[in-house]
């Protein structure tokens, strides 16, 4: 079976290190981006199976990056899980309007992260 | 010439009873097998549940360990004083779940001096913190992190947070100290 590839987009090295340990340990291949523009570029070039996207990032926010990805045929159906600091309904509404498939609130619980990734990618 | 044999009613009845007895025996055997299979399935369900619970607990623990690993690695990889402060803020924001916190150092006269923070201003009083994490070095308190508010979705602090605080208490001042030494060495060189 082919290893699933996940793009981790976050400007926080601490968050990236943690997500890399959890998802890398679960057998996923990981791609890294540290701002919204890089996330868009890497997703376009590498076509990952899933994107884990932080909202607040330099150059382009996670929301902007997802909106752009949804406009391209090659990336419009890549599932995106948004990592949000605020869990208010308005923020979550924007998440889904942008085309995100799911969201995780900060602080990210490793077990919840794995469960959501598995529910999208399968075990 | 074929002989026509007429079976008596009694004989037919006996034969039917024998057949019934065979079926009953077979049914009993099948019931026993079914009972055994049901018991095996119940056992497997219970075992499956136990394994799933253990896996969930292990994944929870892996999550906590990944947090600790990420925190310690980033603290000690930060190249300068500002970098260490950024990592401390990231840890509190991303791993603990607070966007209202401050980092203080203890001056020579014992007063607190704010070094950095998130969501606060100069008037923020360290005494209003919901939790303070002291920075300890050589048996002395050399600074602290004050957390004033948690993110709304964070119900409260848990064991994993306290493990992080214990790590920050020791490693954050060490990382700041090392960053200072590196800067002094760079100036000297």
Short mmCIF file of C-alpha atoms in Angstrom, two decimals:
data_model
loop_
_atom_site.label_atom_id
_atom_site.label_comp_id
_atom_site.label_asym_id
_atom_site.label_seq_id
_atom_site.Cartn_x
_atom_site.Cartn_y
_atom_site.Cartn_z
CA UNK A 1 0.00 0.00 0.00
CA UNK A 2 1.31 3.44 -0.89
CA UNK A 3 2.29 5.68 2.02
CA UNK A 4 -0.10 8.62 2.38
CA UNK A 5 1.47 12.06 2.24
CA UNK A 6 0.45 14.90 4.51
CA UNK A 7 1.45 18.54 4.10
CA UNK A 8 1.99 20.27 7.45
CA UNK A 9 1.65 24.04 7.09
CA UNK A 10 2.53 26.00 10.23
CA UNK A 11 4.93 28.85 11.02
CA UNK A 12 5.57 27.50 14.51
CA UNK A 13 8.53 25.13 14.60
CA UNK A 14 7.32 23.82 17.94
CA UNK A 15 3.93 22.85 16.48
CA UNK A 16 5.59 21.40 13.37
CA UNK A 17 7.96 19.28 15.47
CA UNK A 18 5.09 17.93 17.53
CA UNK A 19 2.89 17.12 14.53
CA UNK A 20 5.83 15.56 12.73
CA UNK A 21 6.50 13.24 15.66
CA UNK A 22 2.88 12.14 15.97
CA UNK A 23 2.10 11.70 12.27
CA UNK A 24 5.55 10.51 11.22
CA UNK A 25 5.40 7.92 14.00
CA UNK A 26 2.05 6.73 12.62
CA UNK A 27 3.67 5.99 9.25
CA UNK A 28 2.67 9.01 7.17
CA UNK A 29 5.09 10.74 4.83
CA UNK A 30 5.30 14.43 5.65
CA UNK A 31 5.84 17.59 3.65
CA UNK A 32 6.51 20.89 5.40
CA UNK A 33 5.55 24.50 4.68
CA UNK A 34 6.14 27.44 6.99
CA UNK A 35 3.85 30.06 5.48
CA UNK A 36 0.64 30.22 3.47
CA UNK A 37 2.32 30.88 0.14
CA UNK A 38 4.72 27.96 0.62
CA UNK A 39 1.77 25.74 1.58
CA UNK A 40 0.03 26.66 -1.68
CA UNK A 41 3.22 26.08 -3.73
CA UNK A 42 4.07 22.73 -2.10
CA UNK A 43 0.48 21.48 -2.39
CA UNK A 44 0.37 22.43 -6.06
CA UNK A 45 3.69 20.77 -6.83
CA UNK A 46 3.45 17.68 -4.62
CA UNK A 47 -0.29 16.89 -4.52
CA UNK A 48 -0.42 15.56 -0.94
CA UNK A 49 -3.26 13.33 0.24
CA UNK A 50 -4.12 15.71 3.08
CA UNK A 51 -3.17 19.18 4.28
CA UNK A 52 -2.98 20.21 7.92
CA UNK A 53 -3.11 24.00 7.83
CA UNK A 54 -2.65 26.59 10.57
CA UNK A 55 -4.81 29.70 10.21
CA UNK A 56 -2.36 32.41 11.26
CA UNK A 57 0.71 32.29 9.03
CA UNK A 58 2.93 34.86 7.28
CA UNK A 59 2.58 35.81 3.58
CA UNK A 60 -0.86 34.16 3.26
CA UNK A 61 -3.21 33.05 6.00
CA UNK A 62 -4.42 29.48 6.04
CA UNK A 63 -7.83 30.69 4.85
CA UNK A 64 -6.31 32.49 1.85
CA UNK A 65 -4.18 29.49 0.95
CA UNK A 66 -7.19 27.13 1.05
CA UNK A 67 -9.30 29.52 -1.08
CA UNK A 68 -6.55 29.49 -3.73
CA UNK A 69 -6.18 25.70 -3.56
CA UNK A 70 -9.93 25.28 -4.09
CA UNK A 71 -9.75 27.36 -7.30
CA UNK A 72 -7.26 25.00 -8.97
CA UNK A 73 -8.45 21.76 -10.57
CA UNK A 74 -5.33 19.92 -9.45
CA UNK A 75 -5.74 20.81 -5.77
CA UNK A 76 -9.44 21.52 -5.29
CA UNK A 77 -10.24 18.10 -3.87
CA UNK A 78 -7.27 17.70 -1.51
CA UNK A 79 -8.78 17.41 1.99
CA UNK A 80 -7.76 20.18 4.40
CA UNK A 81 -7.89 20.13 8.19
CA UNK A 82 -7.61 23.66 9.60
CA UNK A 83 -5.92 24.25 12.94
CA UNK A 84 -7.71 27.08 14.69
CA UNK A 85 -6.89 29.08 17.78
CA UNK A 86 -10.43 30.40 18.13
CA UNK A 87 -13.31 27.96 18.29
CA UNK A 88 -16.08 30.55 17.83
CA UNK A 89 -18.85 29.62 15.36
CA UNK A 90 -17.93 32.56 13.11
CA UNK A 91 -14.36 31.29 12.67
CA UNK A 92 -15.56 27.75 12.02
CA UNK A 93 -18.06 29.09 9.49
CA UNK A 94 -15.20 30.81 7.62
CA UNK A 95 -13.26 27.52 7.77
CA UNK A 96 -16.01 25.63 6.00
CA UNK A 97 -16.80 28.48 3.59
CA UNK A 98 -13.17 28.39 2.45
CA UNK A 99 -13.55 24.70 1.67
CA UNK A 100 -11.92 23.05 4.70
CA UNK A 101 -13.05 19.51 5.41
CA UNK A 102 -12.52 19.58 9.16
CA UNK A 103 -10.87 21.59 11.92
CA UNK A 104 -8.91 21.04 15.12
CA UNK A 105 -8.75 23.55 17.95
CA UNK A 106 -5.52 24.51 19.65
CA UNK A 107 -3.95 23.17 21.75
CA UNK A 108 -3.83 20.16 19.45
CA UNK A 109 -4.43 16.86 21.19
CA UNK A 110 -2.23 14.21 19.56
CA UNK A 111 -4.87 11.47 19.79
CA UNK A 112 -7.57 13.72 18.29
CA UNK A 113 -5.20 14.73 15.50
CA UNK A 114 -4.49 11.09 14.64
CA UNK A 115 -8.17 10.18 14.78
CA UNK A 116 -9.16 13.01 12.41
CA UNK A 117 -6.34 12.21 9.98
CA UNK A 118 -7.31 8.53 9.98
CA UNK A 119 -10.98 9.33 9.45
CA UNK A 120 -10.06 11.21 6.26
CA UNK A 121 -7.22 9.02 4.97
CA UNK A 122 -8.42 5.70 6.37
CA UNK A 123 -6.33 3.42 8.52
CA UNK B 1 -40.04 -60.91 -10.00
CA UNK B 2 -40.11 -57.93 -7.69
CA UNK B 3 -41.58 -58.42 -4.27
CA UNK B 4 -43.81 -55.71 -2.98
CA UNK B 5 -42.94 -55.07 0.68
CA UNK B 6 -45.44 -53.25 2.78
CA UNK B 7 -43.92 -51.60 5.81
CA UNK B 8 -46.00 -51.87 8.87
CA UNK B 9 -47.07 -48.64 10.62
CA UNK B 10 -45.14 -49.71 13.69
CA UNK B 11 -41.96 -50.15 11.73
CA UNK B 12 -42.35 -46.76 10.05
CA UNK B 13 -42.95 -45.12 13.39
CA UNK B 14 -39.79 -46.71 14.80
CA UNK B 15 -37.79 -45.58 11.80
CA UNK B 16 -39.12 -42.03 12.16
CA UNK B 17 -38.26 -42.00 15.87
CA UNK B 18 -34.75 -43.19 15.09
CA UNK B 19 -34.39 -40.43 12.52
CA UNK B 20 -35.74 -37.89 15.00
CA UNK B 21 -33.20 -39.06 17.55
CA UNK B 22 -30.42 -38.61 15.02
CA UNK B 23 -31.62 -35.08 14.26
CA UNK B 24 -31.87 -34.26 17.95
CA UNK B 25 -28.30 -35.43 18.50
CA UNK B 26 -27.15 -33.40 15.53
CA UNK B 27 -29.06 -30.34 16.80
CA UNK B 28 -27.47 -30.71 20.25
CA UNK B 29 -24.04 -30.90 18.65
CA UNK B 30 -24.75 -27.76 16.60
CA UNK B 31 -26.08 -25.93 19.68
CA UNK B 32 -22.85 -26.75 21.48
CA UNK B 33 -20.76 -25.45 18.57
CA UNK B 34 -22.89 -22.28 18.42
CA UNK B 35 -22.46 -21.71 22.14
CA UNK B 36 -18.70 -22.15 21.77
CA UNK B 37 -18.59 -19.71 18.84
CA UNK B 38 -20.69 -17.15 20.72
CA UNK B 39 -18.33 -17.38 23.65
CA UNK B 40 -15.31 -16.95 21.33
CA UNK B 41 -16.91 -13.92 19.64
CA UNK B 42 -17.71 -12.34 23.03
CA UNK B 43 -14.14 -12.97 24.15
CA UNK B 44 -12.76 -11.42 20.94
CA UNK B 45 -15.05 -8.38 21.33
CA UNK B 46 -13.80 -7.86 24.88
CA UNK B 47 -10.18 -8.32 23.78
CA UNK B 48 -10.71 -5.92 20.88
CA UNK B 49 -12.16 -3.33 23.28
CA UNK B 50 -9.21 -3.75 25.64
CA UNK B 51 -6.70 -3.35 22.80
CA UNK B 52 -8.55 -0.27 21.47
CA UNK B 53 -8.50 1.29 24.96
CA UNK B 54 -4.81 0.53 25.35
CA UNK B 55 -4.09 1.96 21.91
CA UNK B 56 -6.04 5.15 22.73
CA UNK B 57 -4.13 5.52 26.00
CA UNK B 58 -0.81 4.90 24.22
CA UNK B 59 -1.66 7.48 21.54
CA UNK B 60 -2.61 9.99 24.24
CA UNK B 61 0.74 9.37 25.91
CA UNK B 62 2.60 9.63 22.59
CA UNK B 63 0.88 12.99 22.08
CA UNK B 64 2.14 14.23 25.46
CA UNK B 65 5.64 12.91 24.82
CA UNK B 66 5.66 14.55 21.38
CA UNK B 67 4.74 17.84 23.09
CA UNK B 68 7.59 17.50 25.57
CA UNK B 69 10.02 16.48 22.85
CA UNK B 70 9.01 19.37 20.59
CA UNK B 71 9.28 21.83 23.48
CA UNK B 72 12.72 20.74 24.63
CA UNK B 73 14.13 20.42 21.10
CA UNK B 74 12.96 23.88 20.05
CA UNK B 75 14.10 25.53 23.29
CA UNK B 76 17.64 24.25 22.88
CA UNK B 77 17.78 24.80 19.12
CA UNK B 78 16.88 28.49 19.39
CA UNK B 79 19.90 30.47 18.33
CA UNK B 80 19.56 33.61 20.42
CA UNK B 81 17.73 35.20 23.33
CA UNK B 82 14.85 36.45 21.15
CA UNK B 83 14.57 33.00 19.57
CA UNK B 84 14.24 31.32 22.97
CA UNK B 85 11.54 33.82 24.00
CA UNK B 86 9.67 33.09 20.74
CA UNK B 87 9.82 29.35 21.42
CA UNK B 88 8.52 29.84 24.98
CA UNK B 89 5.59 31.86 23.60
CA UNK B 90 4.93 29.18 20.95
CA UNK B 91 4.93 26.46 23.58
CA UNK B 92 2.45 28.32 25.77
CA UNK B 93 0.25 29.29 22.81
CA UNK B 94 0.29 26.04 20.84
CA UNK B 95 0.87 23.35 23.42
CA UNK B 96 -0.71 24.76 26.58
CA UNK B 97 -3.40 26.86 24.89
CA UNK B 98 -3.07 30.46 26.07
CA UNK B 99 -2.81 33.70 24.17
CA UNK B 100 -2.47 35.88 27.24
CA UNK B 101 0.86 35.30 28.93
CA UNK B 102 4.10 37.04 29.86
CA UNK B 103 7.70 36.03 30.43
CA UNK B 104 9.58 37.75 33.27
CA UNK B 105 13.13 37.85 34.51
CA UNK B 106 14.08 38.61 38.10
CA UNK B 107 16.31 41.68 38.36
CA UNK B 108 19.21 41.90 40.79
CA UNK B 109 17.00 43.93 43.16
CA UNK B 110 14.41 41.15 43.14
CA UNK B 111 11.87 42.99 40.98
CA UNK B 112 10.26 41.34 37.99
CA UNK B 113 11.01 42.69 34.53
CA UNK B 114 8.76 41.70 31.64
CA UNK B 115 10.77 40.34 28.70
CA UNK B 116 8.03 39.39 26.29
CA UNK B 117 4.46 38.19 26.12
CA UNK B 118 1.30 37.66 24.12
CA UNK B 119 -1.96 39.58 24.50
CA UNK B 120 -0.73 41.78 27.36
CA UNK B 121 0.49 45.36 27.90
CA UNK B 122 2.81 47.12 30.34
CA UNK B 123 0.04 47.51 32.87
CA UNK B 124 -0.52 43.75 33.13
CA UNK B 125 0.07 42.73 36.72
CA UNK B 126 1.96 39.46 37.20
CA UNK B 127 -0.02 38.90 40.39
CA UNK B 128 -3.20 38.44 38.35
CA UNK B 129 -1.86 35.29 36.67
CA UNK B 130 -3.93 32.11 36.91
CA UNK B 131 -0.69 30.15 37.07
CA UNK B 132 2.99 31.07 37.32
CA UNK B 133 5.80 28.81 36.21
CA UNK B 134 9.05 29.75 37.95
CA UNK B 135 12.36 29.54 36.08
CA UNK B 136 14.84 27.80 38.37
CA UNK B 137 18.61 27.75 38.00
CA UNK B 138 21.06 26.65 40.64
CA UNK B 139 18.38 26.59 43.31
CA UNK B 140 17.33 30.20 42.59
CA UNK B 141 14.25 31.56 40.85
CA UNK B 142 15.57 33.64 37.94
CA UNK B 143 12.32 34.39 36.16
CA UNK B 144 8.88 33.05 35.41
CA UNK B 145 6.08 32.58 32.94
CA UNK B 146 2.76 34.05 33.99
CA UNK B 147 -0.37 32.75 32.25
CA UNK B 148 -3.33 35.08 32.61
CA UNK B 149 -6.00 33.33 30.58
CA UNK B 150 -6.54 30.08 28.68
CA UNK B 151 -8.16 29.78 25.25
CA UNK B 152 -11.98 29.56 25.61
CA UNK B 153 -12.05 25.94 24.41
CA UNK B 154 -9.47 24.88 26.99
CA UNK B 155 -11.42 23.73 30.03
CA UNK B 156 -8.49 23.72 32.42
CA UNK B 157 -4.93 22.60 32.98
CA UNK B 158 -4.24 18.89 33.02
CA UNK B 159 -1.39 16.53 33.85
CA UNK B 160 0.19 17.03 30.43
CA UNK B 161 0.29 20.81 30.99
CA UNK B 162 1.98 20.36 34.36
CA UNK B 163 4.58 18.09 32.75
CA UNK B 164 5.25 20.89 30.25
CA UNK B 165 5.50 23.45 33.06
CA UNK B 166 8.02 21.25 34.88
CA UNK B 167 10.08 21.04 31.70
CA UNK B 168 9.82 24.81 31.07
CA UNK B 169 10.77 25.55 34.65
CA UNK B 170 14.16 23.86 34.16
CA UNK B 171 14.90 24.10 30.46
CA UNK B 172 13.65 27.59 29.58
CA UNK B 173 16.14 29.39 31.91
CA UNK B 174 18.87 27.04 30.73
CA UNK B 175 18.12 27.85 27.09
CA UNK B 176 18.08 31.60 27.88
CA UNK B 177 21.37 31.24 29.76
CA UNK B 178 22.99 29.36 26.87
CA UNK B 179 21.70 31.94 24.38
CA UNK B 180 23.34 34.64 26.53
CA UNK B 181 26.61 32.71 26.61
CA UNK B 182 26.52 32.26 22.83
CA UNK B 183 25.93 36.00 22.35
CA UNK B 184 28.79 36.85 24.73
CA UNK B 185 31.07 34.40 22.92
CA UNK B 186 30.09 35.87 19.54
CA UNK B 187 30.89 39.40 20.80
CA UNK B 188 34.18 38.21 22.27
CA UNK B 189 35.18 36.39 19.09
#
